[in-house]
Coordinates of C-alpha atoms in Angstrom, one line a residue:
M14 CA -200.0 88.0 140.9
G15 CA -198.6 84.9 139.3
K16 CA -196.3 82.7 141.4
I17 CA -194.5 85.4 143.4
R18 CA -194.5 84.6 147.1
L19 CA -195.8 87.5 149.1
S20 CA -194.2 86.2 152.2
A21 CA -190.7 86.6 150.6
L22 CA -191.2 90.2 149.5
S23 CA -189.7 93.2 151.2
S24 CA -191.5 95.8 153.2
G25 CA -191.6 98.2 150.3
A26 CA -193.0 95.6 147.9
R27 CA -195.6 94.4 150.4
T28 CA -196.7 98.0 150.9
W29 CA -197.2 98.3 147.1
W30 CA -199.3 95.1 147.0
S31 CA -201.2 95.9 150.2
P32 CA -201.5 99.7 151.0
P33 CA -201.8 100.6 154.7
T34 CA -204.9 99.6 156.7
A35 CA -205.8 100.3 160.3
T36 CA -204.2 97.3 162.0
E37 CA -202.2 99.2 164.6
A38 CA -201.4 97.7 168.0
S39 CA -202.7 99.5 171.1
P40 CA -199.9 101.3 172.8
K41 CA -199.3 100.6 176.4
V42 CA -199.3 103.4 178.9
S43 CA -195.8 104.6 179.6
R44 CA -194.8 105.0 183.2
T45 CA -191.4 106.6 182.5
A46 CA -190.4 109.7 180.6
V47 CA -189.2 109.3 177.0
T48 CA -185.5 110.0 176.8
F49 CA -183.1 110.1 173.9
G50 CA -179.7 110.7 175.3
T51 CA -177.2 110.5 172.5
N52 CA -179.7 108.8 170.2
V53 CA -181.2 111.1 167.5
D54 CA -184.4 110.7 165.6
A55 CA -183.5 111.4 161.9
N56 CA -187.1 111.9 161.1
D57 CA -189.4 114.7 162.1
P58 CA -192.6 113.0 163.4
G59 CA -194.4 116.4 163.2
K60 CA -194.3 116.1 159.4
D61 CA -195.8 112.6 159.2
F62 CA -199.2 111.6 157.9
G63 CA -199.1 108.0 159.2
S64 CA -197.3 106.0 161.9
G65 CA -194.5 103.9 160.7
Q66 CA -190.9 104.5 159.7
S67 CA -188.7 101.5 159.6
E68 CA -186.0 99.6 157.6
T69 CA -183.2 102.0 158.0
A70 CA -180.0 102.6 156.0
I71 CA -177.1 105.0 156.5
A72 CA -173.9 106.3 154.9
A73 CA -171.2 108.8 156.1
S74 CA -168.2 110.8 154.9
G75 CA -166.6 112.4 157.9
N76 CA -169.3 114.5 159.7
H77 CA -171.7 114.4 156.7
V78 CA -174.3 111.7 157.2
M79 CA -177.3 110.6 155.2
A80 CA -179.9 108.2 156.6
A81 CA -182.9 106.7 154.7
W82 CA -185.9 104.6 155.8
N83 CA -189.3 103.4 154.7
D84 CA -191.9 106.0 155.5
I85 CA -195.6 105.0 155.3
S86 CA -196.7 108.6 155.0
G87 CA -195.6 108.5 151.3
A88 CA -198.0 105.6 150.6
M89 CA -200.9 107.9 151.6
Y90 CA -200.0 110.9 149.6
L91 CA -200.6 112.2 146.1
P92 CA -199.1 113.7 143.9
T93 CA -196.1 111.3 144.0
T94 CA -194.0 114.0 142.3
D95 CA -194.0 115.8 145.6
P96 CA -191.3 114.6 148.1
Q97 CA -194.2 113.8 150.5
G98 CA -195.3 111.1 148.1
S99 CA -192.1 109.2 148.5
V100 CA -192.2 106.0 150.6
T101 CA -188.5 106.4 150.8
G102 CA -187.7 108.9 153.6
V103 CA -184.4 110.7 153.8
G104 CA -182.5 112.7 156.5
Y105 CA -179.2 114.6 156.4
S106 CA -176.8 115.7 159.0
S107 CA -173.8 118.0 158.6
D108 CA -172.7 117.8 162.3
G109 CA -171.7 114.2 162.7
G110 CA -175.2 112.9 163.3
R111 CA -175.9 115.1 166.3
T112 CA -178.9 116.6 164.5
F113 CA -180.7 115.8 161.3
T114 CA -182.8 117.7 158.8
D115 CA -185.8 115.6 157.6
L116 CA -185.6 115.9 153.7
I117 CA -189.0 114.1 153.5
G118 CA -188.4 112.1 150.4
L119 CA -186.7 111.6 147.0
A120 CA -187.3 113.6 143.8
N121 CA -189.7 112.1 141.2
D122 CA -190.5 113.5 137.8
N123 CA -193.1 110.8 136.8
P124 CA -196.6 111.0 138.4
F125 CA -197.3 107.4 137.3
Q126 CA -194.3 106.0 139.3
Q127 CA -193.5 106.2 143.0
W128 CA -190.6 105.6 145.4
Y129 CA -191.5 102.6 147.5
G130 CA -188.8 102.3 150.1
D131 CA -186.3 99.5 150.9
P132 CA -183.6 102.2 150.9
S133 CA -179.8 101.8 150.7
V134 CA -177.3 104.7 150.9
V135 CA -173.6 105.1 150.0
A136 CA -171.3 108.2 150.4
V137 CA -169.3 109.2 147.4
D138 CA -167.7 112.1 149.3
A139 CA -168.7 114.7 151.9
N140 CA -170.9 116.5 149.4
T141 CA -172.4 113.5 147.4
F142 CA -174.5 110.6 148.3
I143 CA -176.4 108.0 146.3
V144 CA -179.7 106.5 147.5
A145 CA -181.3 103.4 146.1
G146 CA -184.9 102.2 146.4
L147 CA -187.8 100.4 144.8
Y148 CA -189.6 102.5 142.0
Y149 CA -193.0 101.0 141.4
P150 CA -196.3 102.2 139.8
S151 CA -198.0 104.9 141.8
L152 CA -201.5 105.1 143.0
A153 CA -202.2 107.4 140.0
A154 CA -200.9 104.7 137.5
D155 CA -203.2 104.3 134.6
C156 CA -202.5 101.8 131.8
T157 CA -204.4 104.0 129.3
K158 CA -201.9 106.8 129.9
A159 CA -198.5 105.3 130.7
P160 CA -196.9 101.9 131.4
Q161 CA -196.8 100.7 135.0
L162 CA -193.2 99.8 135.4
L163 CA -191.8 97.6 138.2
E164 CA -188.3 99.0 138.7
A165 CA -185.4 99.6 141.1
A166 CA -183.7 103.0 140.8
V167 CA -181.0 105.3 142.4
E168 CA -180.8 109.0 142.9
V169 CA -177.8 111.2 143.4
A170 CA -177.9 113.6 146.4
T171 CA -175.7 116.7 146.2
V172 CA -175.0 118.9 149.2
G173 CA -174.7 122.5 148.2
A174 CA -174.2 125.9 149.9
N175 CA -175.6 126.1 153.5
N176 CA -175.9 122.4 153.5
Q177 CA -178.9 122.4 151.2
V178 CA -179.5 119.0 149.6
S179 CA -180.7 118.5 146.0
F180 CA -181.6 115.3 144.3
S181 CA -181.3 114.1 140.7
E182 CA -184.3 112.6 139.1
P183 CA -184.7 108.8 139.4
V184 CA -182.1 106.7 137.5
V185 CA -183.6 103.3 136.7
V186 CA -181.1 100.5 137.2
A187 CA -183.3 97.4 136.9
S188 CA -186.7 96.8 135.4
G189 CA -189.1 93.9 135.6
G190 CA -191.3 95.2 132.8
D191 CA -194.8 96.7 132.4
Y192 CA -197.4 95.4 134.8
C193 CA -200.0 96.6 132.3
G194 CA -199.2 93.6 130.2
L195 CA -200.7 91.4 133.0
I196 CA -203.6 93.7 133.7
N197 CA -204.6 94.0 130.0
D198 CA -204.2 90.4 129.0
P199 CA -204.1 88.1 132.1
D200 CA -204.1 85.0 129.8
N201 CA -201.1 86.1 127.7
P202 CA -198.9 88.4 129.8
P203 CA -195.3 89.2 129.0
P204 CA -193.3 86.0 129.5
D205 CA -190.5 87.6 131.6
L206 CA -192.6 90.1 133.7
A207 CA -191.0 90.3 137.1
Q208 CA -190.8 92.4 140.3
P209 CA -187.3 93.6 141.3
D210 CA -187.0 93.6 145.1
K211 CA -184.7 94.0 148.0
E212 CA -182.1 96.1 146.2
W213 CA -178.8 97.0 147.9
L214 CA -176.2 99.6 146.9
A215 CA -172.4 99.5 147.2
Y216 CA -169.7 101.9 146.1
D217 CA -165.9 101.8 145.7
P218 CA -164.2 105.2 145.5
A219 CA -160.9 103.9 144.0
T220 CA -162.6 102.5 140.8
R221 CA -165.8 104.6 141.2
T222 CA -167.8 101.5 140.8
V223 CA -171.5 101.7 141.7
A224 CA -173.1 98.2 142.3
V225 CA -176.7 97.3 143.0
S226 CA -177.7 93.8 144.0
Y227 CA -181.4 92.8 144.0
T228 CA -183.8 89.9 143.6
R229 CA -185.9 89.4 140.5
F230 CA -189.2 87.7 141.3
F231 CA -190.8 86.4 138.1
F232 CA -194.6 86.3 137.8
G233 CA -194.2 82.8 136.4
D234 CA -196.1 83.3 133.1
A235 CA -193.3 81.5 131.1
G236 CA -193.0 78.6 133.5
Q237 CA -190.8 80.3 136.1
S238 CA -191.3 79.4 139.8
G239 CA -191.3 83.0 141.1
N240 CA -188.9 82.0 143.8
G241 CA -186.3 84.7 143.2
Q242 CA -183.2 85.2 141.1
V243 CA -180.2 87.1 142.5
E244 CA -178.9 89.7 140.1
L245 CA -176.3 92.5 140.0
V246 CA -175.9 95.7 137.9
R247 CA -172.9 98.0 137.9
A248 CA -171.8 101.4 136.6
H249 CA -168.8 103.6 136.6
L250 CA -169.7 106.8 138.4
P251 CA -169.1 109.9 136.1
A252 CA -166.7 112.7 137.2
E253 CA -169.9 114.7 137.8
P254 CA -172.0 112.3 139.9
S255 CA -175.3 114.0 139.1
A256 CA -174.8 113.0 135.5
L257 CA -175.2 109.3 136.3
S258 CA -177.8 107.8 134.0
S259 CA -179.4 104.4 133.3
A260 CA -177.2 104.0 130.3
D261 CA -174.1 103.9 132.6
F262 CA -175.3 100.6 134.1
T263 CA -174.5 97.2 132.6
G264 CA -177.2 94.7 131.8
P265 CA -178.0 92.3 134.7
T266 CA -175.5 89.7 135.8
V267 CA -177.3 86.6 137.1
V268 CA -175.5 85.7 140.3
W269 CA -177.8 82.8 141.2
P270 CA -180.6 81.7 138.9
E271 CA -184.1 81.0 140.0
E272 CA -184.8 77.6 141.4
A273 CA -188.0 75.5 141.2
T274 CA -188.6 74.9 144.9
V275 CA -186.1 77.0 146.7
V276 CA -186.3 80.8 147.5
N277 CA -183.2 83.0 147.1
T278 CA -183.4 86.5 148.3
G279 CA -181.9 89.1 150.8
A280 CA -178.9 89.9 148.6
Y281 CA -176.3 92.4 149.9
A282 CA -173.3 93.7 148.0
A283 CA -169.8 95.1 148.6
V284 CA -167.2 96.4 146.1
S285 CA -163.4 96.1 146.5
A286 CA -160.7 98.6 145.5
T287 CA -160.2 96.6 142.3
G288 CA -163.9 96.9 141.3
D289 CA -164.7 93.2 142.1
T290 CA -168.2 92.8 143.6
Y291 CA -169.1 90.4 146.4
I292 CA -172.7 89.3 147.1
A293 CA -174.2 87.5 150.1
W294 CA -177.7 86.2 150.3
E295 CA -180.0 83.7 152.0
R296 CA -181.0 80.5 150.1
N297 CA -184.1 78.5 151.0
I298 CA -185.7 81.2 153.2
D299 CA -189.5 80.7 153.5
S300 CA -189.4 77.7 151.2
N301 CA -187.7 75.7 154.0
L302 CA -191.0 75.6 155.7
S303 CA -192.6 73.4 153.1
N304 CA -190.1 71.9 150.6
G305 CA -188.7 69.1 152.8
D306 CA -185.4 70.8 153.6
P307 CA -185.8 72.6 156.9
Y308 CA -182.4 74.4 156.7
V309 CA -181.4 77.7 155.2
Y310 CA -178.0 78.5 153.6
I311 CA -176.0 81.7 153.7
H312 CA -174.4 82.0 150.3
A313 CA -171.7 84.2 148.8
A314 CA -170.4 85.0 145.3
K315 CA -167.7 87.0 143.7
V316 CA -168.2 88.8 140.3
P317 CA -164.9 90.2 139.1
A318 CA -164.7 93.7 137.6
G319 CA -166.0 93.6 134.0
A320 CA -167.2 90.0 134.3
G321 CA -170.7 88.8 133.4
A322 CA -170.8 85.9 135.7
P323 CA -169.4 84.9 139.2
S324 CA -165.9 83.5 139.4
A325 CA -166.8 81.9 142.7
G326 CA -170.1 81.2 144.3
G327 CA -172.3 80.6 141.3
P328 CA -174.2 77.3 140.8
A329 CA -171.2 75.6 139.4
S330 CA -169.1 76.4 142.5
P331 CA -171.3 77.4 145.4
V332 CA -169.8 79.1 148.4
V333 CA -171.8 78.4 151.6
V334 CA -170.7 80.7 154.3
T335 CA -172.4 78.7 157.1
T336 CA -170.6 75.4 156.4
G337 CA -169.5 74.0 159.7
Q338 CA -171.9 76.0 161.9
Q339 CA -172.9 74.3 165.1
N340 CA -175.9 72.0 164.7
S341 CA -175.9 72.6 161.0
S342 CA -176.3 70.1 158.1
A343 CA -173.3 68.6 156.3
A344 CA -174.1 71.0 153.4
G345 CA -173.9 74.1 155.7
G346 CA -177.6 74.5 156.3
V347 CA -178.5 76.3 159.5
K348 CA -181.7 76.6 161.5
S349 CA -183.6 79.8 160.6
L350 CA -185.4 82.5 162.5
D351 CA -188.2 82.0 160.0
G352 CA -189.1 79.0 162.1
T353 CA -189.9 81.3 165.1
A354 CA -192.8 83.7 165.5
I355 CA -191.1 86.8 167.0
S356 CA -193.3 88.5 169.5
G357 CA -194.2 92.1 168.6
Y358 CA -192.8 91.8 165.1
S359 CA -195.7 92.3 162.7
R360 CA -194.1 90.2 159.9
G361 CA -194.3 87.3 162.4
L362 CA -191.5 85.1 161.2
G363 CA -187.9 86.3 161.1
N364 CA -185.2 86.0 158.4
D365 CA -181.4 85.4 158.4
F366 CA -180.3 87.8 155.6
P367 CA -176.5 88.1 155.7
R368 CA -174.6 91.4 155.7
I369 CA -171.3 91.8 154.0
A370 CA -168.4 94.2 154.2
L371 CA -164.8 94.3 153.0
D372 CA -161.9 94.5 155.5
A373 CA -159.2 96.0 153.2
P374 CA -156.5 96.1 155.9
L375 CA -156.9 92.4 156.6
G376 CA -157.7 91.4 153.0
R377 CA -160.9 89.7 154.0
V378 CA -164.6 89.6 153.2
V379 CA -166.7 89.9 156.3
F380 CA -170.1 88.2 156.7
A381 CA -172.5 88.7 159.6
W382 CA -175.9 87.0 160.1
N383 CA -178.3 85.7 162.7
D384 CA -179.5 82.1 162.9
A385 CA -181.2 79.7 165.3
S386 CA -178.4 77.2 165.6
L387 CA -178.1 77.5 169.4
H388 CA -181.7 78.5 170.3
P389 CA -184.9 79.5 168.5
L390 CA -184.6 83.3 169.0
G391 CA -181.1 83.4 167.5
D392 CA -177.6 84.7 167.9
I393 CA -175.4 86.9 165.8
F394 CA -172.6 85.2 164.0
L395 CA -169.6 86.4 162.0
R396 CA -167.1 84.7 159.6
T397 CA -164.5 86.0 157.1
L398 CA -163.2 84.6 153.8
D399 CA -160.3 85.7 151.8
M400 CA -160.8 87.8 148.6
S401 CA -161.2 84.6 146.5
L402 CA -163.9 83.4 148.9
A403 CA -161.7 80.7 150.3
S404 CA -159.8 80.1 153.6
P405 CA -162.7 80.8 156.0
T406 CA -162.0 81.8 159.6
A407 CA -163.9 80.0 162.3
I408 CA -167.5 81.1 162.8
A409 CA -167.7 83.4 165.8
K410 CA -170.7 84.2 168.0
V411 CA -170.8 88.0 168.3
N412 CA -173.2 88.6 171.1
D413 CA -171.6 87.9 174.5
D414 CA -174.8 86.7 176.3
S415 CA -176.3 83.3 176.3
S416 CA -179.7 84.5 177.5
Y417 CA -181.9 82.7 175.0
A418 CA -183.3 86.2 174.2
L419 CA -183.8 87.5 170.6
H420 CA -180.8 88.6 168.6
F421 CA -181.9 89.8 165.2
L422 CA -181.1 91.8 162.0
P423 CA -177.4 92.5 162.2
A424 CA -175.5 95.1 160.2
V425 CA -171.7 95.2 159.6
S426 CA -169.1 97.7 158.5
V427 CA -165.3 98.0 158.8
R428 CA -163.3 101.0 160.2
S429 CA -160.2 102.3 158.5
N430 CA -158.0 100.5 161.0
G431 CA -159.6 97.1 160.1
A432 CA -161.9 96.8 163.1
I433 CA -165.1 95.0 162.4
V434 CA -168.3 96.7 163.7
T435 CA -171.4 94.6 164.1
S436 CA -174.8 95.8 165.4
W437 CA -178.2 94.2 165.9
Y438 CA -181.6 94.2 167.8
D439 CA -181.2 92.6 171.2
R440 CA -183.6 91.6 174.0
R441 CA -181.2 90.3 176.6
R442 CA -182.2 93.0 179.2
G443 CA -185.7 91.7 179.2
G444 CA -185.1 88.0 178.6
P445 CA -186.5 85.5 176.2
Q446 CA -190.1 86.2 177.1
S447 CA -189.8 90.0 176.8
T448 CA -190.7 92.2 173.8
L449 CA -188.5 95.1 175.2
T450 CA -185.9 95.6 172.5
D451 CA -182.5 97.4 172.5
Y452 CA -179.9 98.0 169.8
Y453 CA -176.4 96.6 170.6
A454 CA -173.0 96.7 168.9
E455 CA -169.6 95.1 169.1
V456 CA -166.2 96.4 167.7
R457 CA -163.6 93.6 167.3
S458 CA -160.0 94.1 166.1
R459 CA -159.8 90.7 164.4
P460 CA -162.4 88.3 163.0
T461 CA -162.0 85.7 165.8
T462 CA -161.1 88.1 168.6
S463 CA -164.3 89.0 170.6
A464 CA -164.9 92.3 172.2
P465 CA -167.5 93.5 174.8
D466 CA -171.0 94.2 173.6
V467 CA -172.1 97.9 173.9
R468 CA -175.7 99.1 174.2
I469 CA -176.3 101.8 171.5
S470 CA -180.0 102.5 172.2
T471 CA -180.5 104.8 175.3
G472 CA -184.1 103.7 175.7
Q473 CA -186.0 100.4 175.1
S474 CA -188.8 99.8 172.5
D475 CA -191.6 97.5 173.6
W476 CA -192.5 96.1 170.2
L477 CA -195.9 95.0 171.5
G478 CA -196.7 98.6 172.6
V479 CA -195.9 100.3 169.3
S480 CA -198.5 101.5 166.7
S481 CA -197.5 101.2 163.1
L482 CA -199.2 101.1 159.7
I483 CA -196.0 99.8 158.0
D484 CA -195.3 96.1 157.8
P485 CA -193.0 94.8 159.1
N486 CA -193.2 97.4 161.9
F487 CA -189.4 97.2 162.6
G488 CA -188.2 96.4 159.1
D489 CA -186.2 93.6 157.5
Y490 CA -182.8 95.2 158.3
T491 CA -180.8 97.7 160.3
D492 CA -177.6 99.4 159.3
N493 CA -174.3 100.8 160.3
A494 CA -171.6 102.7 158.4
S495 CA -168.0 103.5 159.3
S496 CA -166.1 106.6 158.2
G497 CA -162.5 106.5 159.3
N498 CA -162.6 105.1 162.8
R499 CA -166.1 106.4 163.7
T500 CA -169.3 104.4 163.1
Y501 CA -172.8 105.6 162.6
F502 CA -175.7 103.3 163.6
T503 CA -179.3 103.4 162.6
W504 CA -182.3 101.2 163.6
S505 CA -186.0 101.5 163.9
D506 CA -187.0 102.5 167.4
G507 CA -190.5 102.7 168.9
R508 CA -189.9 104.5 172.2
I509 CA -192.2 107.5 171.2
G510 CA -195.0 105.0 170.5
V511 CA -194.4 104.7 166.7
P512 CA -191.4 103.3 164.9
Q513 CA -188.8 106.0 164.0
P514 CA -185.4 106.0 162.3
F515 CA -182.9 106.5 165.2
V516 CA -179.2 107.2 164.7
D517 CA -176.2 107.2 167.1
R518 CA -172.4 107.4 166.6
R519 CA -169.5 105.8 168.4

């Protein structure tokens, strides 16, 4: 597989390299009844073939909500042109997230390709959503019949009469080339063969800009390191969204080039009302364990509308969001959760992928992340910069407690009144030695004005007592999305014994 680091790949990419095997945990005997309260399972467990739904994403327009997640059932099913063969699961709600219809998976017209999860979702309006995911060679792929393409793609979902949802066919937005070139000639493969991974979708309704950030992991057959290159593609959404095509997307913009000994990945995007795109990602994740620099760096960049390179945050003018963090290095390096083995988390080590949102009322770019600056199991931090990625506010600790317990995988969005909503996994109720996990949130009116934490989950997950074929069992990220002044939260929750994509609204 060349020089690609498996440890740096996403859940979807890891599933493609290593299909599910029987490595489940043994569930503990529950002594209490399972209750949901206001929490809703967006998936229908009765339709699953295997245990494991994680890595959740969500978007909303008023009462219309679409959630997506990694669904291990799709990796076990042929043909891949059936929605059940999609590792990207999807659910839709027309009643404000009170109930969901499990749509099973995305459409696919190519039996040699397959949706492999890592979903992201945006709302265009109440009747239109766009879903992004990894689109890799399927189990049926055969180099004698068709190329095996390593791609990222999007699909337009249209809500019709009686709330019936239809999907367009896959629209490829980024390609790493034909894997058959490596299979057929291992000694002379295509020089730029790569695997697109960890894609994220953003949308601006004013300019109708669709942006997808992702990491390109080269196989290294032309001397590349395989450590990850952060890229961006953009398109103008047609008046008829279902007409969106690959030709609408620009060629890749390199936001941050591959480095020889440093891994860059975990890129997330946001688009402003002027069409400018902002990217946040983690630098030196995983490589910090062996390259002599033990710190990781949360980076940001701005790519103006129509530009082919960053105006701020590129290699010539790096923007390190974590500069000045407590116990950090002079260059803004922070201590990472990848230096901690997280009990019950099947990936083992954590990450510090940053999340990003635009606060239009305040004219600020919002960044949220976890890091281990104060203790090994981490806290959630937040900082804003202005629209030129300057004038940072002070770094604020979001979670109220100082319990030494795990705080992990934040998401962030902004309400129409400018309030910043952050949510995350949290173990404060069990303490630092517990694997009992809740999902918490905070809604603050200003970047440096704290607000009380609120528990979103109505039941705890014991991550050591959950069976899952998907790895990591609770994903690499969680999500929240605000529509008006209401926020929808989604996270992977194991209270029924297997991870499921739960949703709540506040």
